[in-house]
Short mmCIF file of C-alpha atoms in Angstrom, two decimals:
data_model
loop_
_atom_site.label_atom_id
_atom_site.label_comp_id
_atom_site.label_asym_id
_atom_site.label_seq_id
_atom_site.Cartn_x
_atom_site.Cartn_y
_atom_site.Cartn_z
CA GLY A 1183 -15.99 4.71 -10.85
CA MET A 1184 -13.45 2.73 -8.96
CA ASP A 1185 -11.35 4.29 -6.20
CA GLY A 1186 -7.70 3.05 -4.87
CA TRP A 1187 -9.29 0.85 -2.24
CA GLU A 1188 -11.37 -1.21 -4.71
CA ALA A 1189 -8.54 -1.20 -7.31
CA SER A 1190 -6.15 -2.47 -4.72
CA ARG A 1191 -8.39 -5.28 -3.68
CA ARG A 1192 -8.97 -6.30 -7.46
CA ILE A 1193 -5.19 -6.29 -8.20
CA LEU A 1194 -4.19 -8.14 -5.36
CA LYS A 1195 -6.94 -10.92 -5.92
CA SER A 1196 -5.12 -11.65 -9.64
CA TRP A 1197 -1.47 -10.80 -9.00
CA ASN A 1198 1.00 -11.49 -6.09
CA THR A 1199 2.37 -7.88 -6.33
CA CYS A 1200 3.26 -5.20 -4.08
CA ILE A 1201 1.06 -2.03 -3.60
CA ILE A 1202 2.15 1.13 -1.96
CA MET A 1203 -0.80 3.74 -1.59
CA VAL A 1204 -0.41 7.35 -1.37
CA THR A 1205 -2.99 8.82 0.74
CA ALA A 1206 -4.04 12.47 2.23
CA GLU A 1207 -5.28 10.66 5.28
CA ALA A 1208 -2.71 9.00 7.62
CA SER A 1209 -4.74 7.54 10.37
CA ASP A 1210 -4.91 4.18 12.47
CA THR A 1211 -7.97 3.55 10.82
CA VAL A 1212 -6.47 3.89 7.41
CA HIS A 1213 -3.31 1.79 8.24
CA GLU A 1214 -5.94 -1.02 9.54
CA ARG A 1215 -7.66 -0.79 6.52
CA LEU A 1216 -4.55 -1.10 4.14
CA LYS A 1217 -3.38 -3.99 6.03
CA ASP A 1218 -6.82 -5.82 5.95
CA ILE A 1219 -6.92 -5.28 2.33
CA GLY A 1220 -3.21 -6.67 1.96
CA VAL A 1221 -1.76 -3.16 0.38
CA SER A 1222 2.18 -3.40 1.31
CA GLY A 1223 2.50 0.07 2.60
CA TYR A 1224 1.48 3.58 2.09
CA ILE A 1225 2.58 7.03 2.11
CA ALA A 1226 0.97 10.33 3.45
CA LYS A 1227 0.82 13.27 1.41
CA PRO A 1228 2.67 15.31 0.69
CA ALA A 1229 5.11 12.38 -0.40
CA LEU A 1230 8.55 13.14 -0.88
CA GLY A 1231 10.93 11.27 -2.67
CA PRO A 1232 13.06 9.76 0.24
CA GLU A 1233 9.41 8.57 1.85
CA PHE A 1234 8.42 6.88 -1.46
CA ILE A 1235 11.87 5.23 -1.70
CA GLN A 1236 12.04 4.12 1.88
CA ALA A 1237 8.31 2.41 1.10
CA VAL A 1238 9.43 0.55 -2.11
CA ALA A 1239 12.67 -0.57 -0.14
CA ARG A 1240 10.27 -1.89 2.85
CA CYS A 1241 8.29 -3.88 0.28
CA TYR A 1242 11.01 -5.48 -1.42
CA SER A 1243 12.86 -5.99 1.62
CA ASP A 1244 9.54 -7.92 2.86
CA ARG A 1245 8.74 -9.81 -0.18
CA GLN A 1246 12.52 -11.18 -0.31
CA ALA A 1247 11.92 -12.39 3.43
CA ASN A 1248 8.77 -14.50 2.27
#
């Protein structure tokens, strides 16, 4: 099957969109890997409503700046 990393790579190859991943592992290694594939942001589990809203707002703000 396809994991979230591969799905994100494929989506970002085809579309100019924002991807915010939810992960159980929040480390510098994960952060660097996400940046390398172009993911807009991530939220560490357990993801709470305010964290999700902030991540979406950052993504939207970054896209408006570019």
